Each structure stands twice: as C-alpha cells, then as structure tokens.
GROMACS .gro file of C-alpha atoms in nm:
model
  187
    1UNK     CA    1   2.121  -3.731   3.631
    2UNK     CA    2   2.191  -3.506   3.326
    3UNK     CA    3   1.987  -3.232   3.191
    4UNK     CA    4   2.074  -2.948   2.934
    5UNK     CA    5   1.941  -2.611   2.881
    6UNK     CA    6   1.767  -2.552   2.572
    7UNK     CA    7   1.622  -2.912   2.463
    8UNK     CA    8   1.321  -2.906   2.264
    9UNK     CA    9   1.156  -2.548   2.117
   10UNK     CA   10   1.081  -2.425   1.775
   11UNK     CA   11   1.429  -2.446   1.589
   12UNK     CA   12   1.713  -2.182   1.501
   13UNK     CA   13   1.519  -1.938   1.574
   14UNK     CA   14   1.507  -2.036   1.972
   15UNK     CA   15   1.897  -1.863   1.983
   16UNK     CA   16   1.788  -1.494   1.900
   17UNK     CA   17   1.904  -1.281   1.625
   18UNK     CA   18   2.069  -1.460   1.327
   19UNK     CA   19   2.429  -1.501   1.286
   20UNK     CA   20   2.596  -1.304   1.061
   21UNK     CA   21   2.749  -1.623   0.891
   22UNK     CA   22   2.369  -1.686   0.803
   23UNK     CA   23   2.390  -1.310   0.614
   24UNK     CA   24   2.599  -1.448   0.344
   25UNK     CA   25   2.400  -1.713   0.240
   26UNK     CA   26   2.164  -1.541   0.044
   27UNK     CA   27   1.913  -1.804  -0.168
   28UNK     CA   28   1.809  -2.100   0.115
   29UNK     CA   29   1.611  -2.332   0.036
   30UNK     CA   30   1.287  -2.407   0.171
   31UNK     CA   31   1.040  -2.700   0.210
   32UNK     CA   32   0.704  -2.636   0.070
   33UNK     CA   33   0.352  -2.745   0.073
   34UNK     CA   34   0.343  -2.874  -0.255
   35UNK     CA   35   0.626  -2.958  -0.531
   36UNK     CA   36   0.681  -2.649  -0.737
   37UNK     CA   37   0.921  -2.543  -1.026
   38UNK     CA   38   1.320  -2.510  -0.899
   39UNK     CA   39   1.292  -2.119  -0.820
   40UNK     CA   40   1.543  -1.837  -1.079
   41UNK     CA   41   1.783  -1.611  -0.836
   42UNK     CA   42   1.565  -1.335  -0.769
   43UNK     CA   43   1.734  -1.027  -0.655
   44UNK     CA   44   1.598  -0.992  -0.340
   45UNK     CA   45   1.759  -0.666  -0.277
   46UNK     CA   46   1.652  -0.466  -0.582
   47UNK     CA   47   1.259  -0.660  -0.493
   48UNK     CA   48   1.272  -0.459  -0.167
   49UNK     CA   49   1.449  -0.135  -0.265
   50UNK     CA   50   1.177  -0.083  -0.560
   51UNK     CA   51   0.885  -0.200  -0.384
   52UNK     CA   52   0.666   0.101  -0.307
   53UNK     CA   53   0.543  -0.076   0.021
   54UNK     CA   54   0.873  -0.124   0.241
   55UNK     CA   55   0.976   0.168   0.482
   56UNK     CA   56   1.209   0.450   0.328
   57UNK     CA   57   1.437   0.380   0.634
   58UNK     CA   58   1.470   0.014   0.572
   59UNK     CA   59   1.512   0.101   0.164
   60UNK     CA   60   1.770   0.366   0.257
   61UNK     CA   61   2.001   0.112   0.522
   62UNK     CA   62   1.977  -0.139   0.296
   63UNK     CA   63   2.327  -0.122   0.237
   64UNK     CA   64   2.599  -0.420   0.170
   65UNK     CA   65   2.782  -0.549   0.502
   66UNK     CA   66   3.084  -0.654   0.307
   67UNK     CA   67   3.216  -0.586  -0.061
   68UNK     CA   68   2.894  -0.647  -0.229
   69UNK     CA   69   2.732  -0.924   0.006
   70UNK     CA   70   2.413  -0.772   0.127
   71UNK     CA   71   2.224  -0.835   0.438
   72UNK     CA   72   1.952  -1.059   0.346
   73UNK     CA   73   1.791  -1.362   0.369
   74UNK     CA   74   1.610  -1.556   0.117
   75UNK     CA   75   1.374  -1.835   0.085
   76UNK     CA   76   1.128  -1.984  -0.207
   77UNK     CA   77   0.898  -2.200  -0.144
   78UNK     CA   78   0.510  -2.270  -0.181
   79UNK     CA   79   0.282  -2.005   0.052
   80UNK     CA   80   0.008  -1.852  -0.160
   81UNK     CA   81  -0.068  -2.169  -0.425
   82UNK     CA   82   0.022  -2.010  -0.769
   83UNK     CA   83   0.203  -2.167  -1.007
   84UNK     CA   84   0.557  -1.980  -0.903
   85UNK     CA   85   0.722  -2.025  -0.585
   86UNK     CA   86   0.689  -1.747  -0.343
   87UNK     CA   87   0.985  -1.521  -0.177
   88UNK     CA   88   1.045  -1.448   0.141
   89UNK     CA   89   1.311  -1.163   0.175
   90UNK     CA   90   1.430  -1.087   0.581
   91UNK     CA   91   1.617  -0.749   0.570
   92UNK     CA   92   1.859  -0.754   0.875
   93UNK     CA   93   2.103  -0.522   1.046
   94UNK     CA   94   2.466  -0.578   0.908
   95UNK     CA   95   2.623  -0.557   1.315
   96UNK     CA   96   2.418  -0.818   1.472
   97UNK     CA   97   2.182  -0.921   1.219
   98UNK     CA   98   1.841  -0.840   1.385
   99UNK     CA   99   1.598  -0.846   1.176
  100UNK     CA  100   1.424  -0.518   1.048
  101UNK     CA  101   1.222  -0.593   0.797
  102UNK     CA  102   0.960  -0.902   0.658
  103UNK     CA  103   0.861  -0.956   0.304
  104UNK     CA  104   0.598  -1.220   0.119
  105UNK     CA  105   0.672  -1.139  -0.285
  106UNK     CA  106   0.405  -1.355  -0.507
  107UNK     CA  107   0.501  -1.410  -0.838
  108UNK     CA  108   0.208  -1.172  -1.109
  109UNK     CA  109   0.195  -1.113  -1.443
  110UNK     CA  110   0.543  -1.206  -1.509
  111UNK     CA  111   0.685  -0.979  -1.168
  112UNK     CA  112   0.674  -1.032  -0.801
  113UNK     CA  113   0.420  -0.816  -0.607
  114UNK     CA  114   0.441  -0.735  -0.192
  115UNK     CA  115   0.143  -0.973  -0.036
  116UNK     CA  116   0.327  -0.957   0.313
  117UNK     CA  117   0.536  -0.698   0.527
  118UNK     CA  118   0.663  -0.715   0.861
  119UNK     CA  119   0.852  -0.390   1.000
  120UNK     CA  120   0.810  -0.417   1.325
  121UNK     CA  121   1.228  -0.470   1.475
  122UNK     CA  122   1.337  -0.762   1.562
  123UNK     CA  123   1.108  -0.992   1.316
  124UNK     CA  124   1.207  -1.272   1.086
  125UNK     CA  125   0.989  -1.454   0.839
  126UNK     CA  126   0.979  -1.834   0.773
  127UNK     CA  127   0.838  -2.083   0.541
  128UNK     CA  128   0.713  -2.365   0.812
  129UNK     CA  129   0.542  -2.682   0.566
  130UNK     CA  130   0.332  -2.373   0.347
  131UNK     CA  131   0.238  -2.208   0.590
  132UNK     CA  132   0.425  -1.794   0.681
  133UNK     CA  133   0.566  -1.815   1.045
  134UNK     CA  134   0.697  -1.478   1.189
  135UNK     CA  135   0.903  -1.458   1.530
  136UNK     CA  136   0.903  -1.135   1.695
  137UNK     CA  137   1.155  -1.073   1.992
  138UNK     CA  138   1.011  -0.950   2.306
  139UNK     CA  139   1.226  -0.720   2.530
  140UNK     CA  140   1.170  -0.642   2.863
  141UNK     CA  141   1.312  -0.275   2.973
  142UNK     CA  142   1.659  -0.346   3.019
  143UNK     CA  143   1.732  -0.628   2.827
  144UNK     CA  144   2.021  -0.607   2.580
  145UNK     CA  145   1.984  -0.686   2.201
  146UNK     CA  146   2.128  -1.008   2.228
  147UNK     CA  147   1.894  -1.127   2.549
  148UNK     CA  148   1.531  -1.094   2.472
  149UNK     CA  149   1.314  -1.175   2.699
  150UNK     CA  150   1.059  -1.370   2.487
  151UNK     CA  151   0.951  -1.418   2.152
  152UNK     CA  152   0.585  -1.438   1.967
  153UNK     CA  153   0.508  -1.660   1.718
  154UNK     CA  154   0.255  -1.626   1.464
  155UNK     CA  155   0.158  -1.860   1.206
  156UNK     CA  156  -0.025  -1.700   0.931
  157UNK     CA  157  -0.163  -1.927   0.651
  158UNK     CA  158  -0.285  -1.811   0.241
  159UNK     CA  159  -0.655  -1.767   0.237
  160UNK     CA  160  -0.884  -1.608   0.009
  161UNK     CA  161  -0.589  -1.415  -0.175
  162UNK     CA  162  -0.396  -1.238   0.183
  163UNK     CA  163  -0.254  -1.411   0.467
  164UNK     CA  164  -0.451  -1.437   0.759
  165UNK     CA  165  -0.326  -1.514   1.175
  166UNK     CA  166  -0.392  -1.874   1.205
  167UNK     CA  167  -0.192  -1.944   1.525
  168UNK     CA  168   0.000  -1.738   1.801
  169UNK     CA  169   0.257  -1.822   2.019
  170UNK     CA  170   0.417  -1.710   2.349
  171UNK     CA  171   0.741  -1.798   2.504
  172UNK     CA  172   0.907  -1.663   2.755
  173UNK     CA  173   1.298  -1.719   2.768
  174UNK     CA  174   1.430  -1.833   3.131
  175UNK     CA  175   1.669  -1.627   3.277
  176UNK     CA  176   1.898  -1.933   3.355
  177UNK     CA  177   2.237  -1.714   3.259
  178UNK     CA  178   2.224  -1.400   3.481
  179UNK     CA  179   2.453  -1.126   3.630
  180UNK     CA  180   2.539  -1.286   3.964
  181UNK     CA  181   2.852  -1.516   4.000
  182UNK     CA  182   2.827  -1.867   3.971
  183UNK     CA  183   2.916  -2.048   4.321
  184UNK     CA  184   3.207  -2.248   4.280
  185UNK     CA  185   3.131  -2.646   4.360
  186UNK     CA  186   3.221  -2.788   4.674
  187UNK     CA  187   3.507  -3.051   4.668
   0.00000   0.00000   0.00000
C-alpha cells in the first residue's frame, strides 16, 4: 500500500509562505472570467507606495530584496467586469516572503484605484476563475513562521461595485512532521 502526505488541497498555496524564487517574478499571469485586453506592465510598486489606502508601515518596508527586484507579486486578470483587467499586488517580506499586504487596483478614468486591501500578516491574494480568493495563515501559540497551523480561505466575488465574502474556508494543517524522533524500522 502507498500513500503520500499532501495529495489533494487548494494548490501552491497548501505549502505556506511563498518562495522567494516566486518574488522575482513580478507580472504572472492569471486566468480570468472573461477574455480581456493583454494587460500594460503596471508598476505595482509605485500603485502601492502612492495609494493613500495601504499602511505607512507596509509603504515604508517596501523596499527592494535584491538590486532593484522588489518584493511583489502581480497578477491581471478579470475580477470587477470593466473593460481593463484588474491588479492584484501581494506585498511580501523580502526574508521569507510572508505576505503583508493585499491589494485589488480597478482600472478608472484612465488610473487604477484601491477596491480591495488585505493587511492582516500572513495574507496572499488570488485570482481563482474571476472570483478574489485570500488565504490567511493561522498560528497557534508556538508555531514558527514557516509551520502554521491552519489557513482560512475566503472567496470574495464583485457585486454591486465592492467585493463581498461569498465563501469561507477552514483547514487545519496535520501535525504529521513533529519534534520527536522518528523510530528507526525494524529489519
């Protein structure tokens, strides 16, 4: 009989914090709802560091990990049904990329304006077929950065111009790896 740890869940996001290969990769695509216009490079940084609605401590450690390679993630893609793709900008730590910070930017009048914000450490936004998912670690008193004990999920959809909860979700991660020695097989 063979079994494995880890089969099935949500995605990447069922490892914890991103990877800080993942940092560099600035401009992901994302699928959307509906077929929009290929998205222009937005600079997600300067969107966050002049937008009057993110945290002054997230605007001031918003600073590049490496040479000029900032620690953001990026993706465009359909949320809020105008007629420019949407961009969602996760701010995350440059050490072990935990996310810090949640954006929704909607394309207005010719600029992008803040419709979404998540500040709430760890968090990271998605773009799951149109509709904004946001994973929030859970941590248990004692539990190190890189072993949450559980995550929420919640699903929030576009709806009568602001997004609204549609879904929540609960998981709890096992504690299959622990601090106690692993016996040693018999022969």
């Amino acid at each position: 009989m063979v079994s494995g740890c880890g089969a099935g869940g949500t995605g990447a996001r069922d490892e914890g914090p991103a990877h800080t290969d993942s940092v560099a990769g600035a401009a992901a695509a994302s699928p959307s709802a509906a077929p929009s216009r290929t998205p222009d490079a937005v600079n997600a940084v300067r969107l966050v560091k002049d937008d009057p609605k993110v945290a002054p401590e997230v605007k001031r450690d918003l600073k590049p990990c490496v040479a000029d390679e900032y620690p953001v993630d990026v993706s465009y893609g359909n949320l809020t049904g105008g007629s420019a793709d949407d961009i969602v900008v996760n701010v995350l730590t440059c050490g072990d990329a935990v996310g810090v910070g949640s954006y929704v930017y909607r394309e207005q009048d010719g600029s992008y304006k803040n419709v979404f914000t998540a500040e709430e450490p760890p968090v990271y936004a998605e773009i799951d077929r149109g509709d904004l998912v946001v994973t929030k670690q859970v941590y248990e008193r004692g539990d190190p950065v890189s072993s949450p004990s559980g995550e929420n999920v919640i699903t929030y959809r576009w709806a009568s111009g602001r997004f609204g909860e549609k879904y929540r979700t609960h998981n709890d991660y096992g504690k299959v790896a622990g601090d106690s020695a692993t016996p040693v097989p018999a022969s």
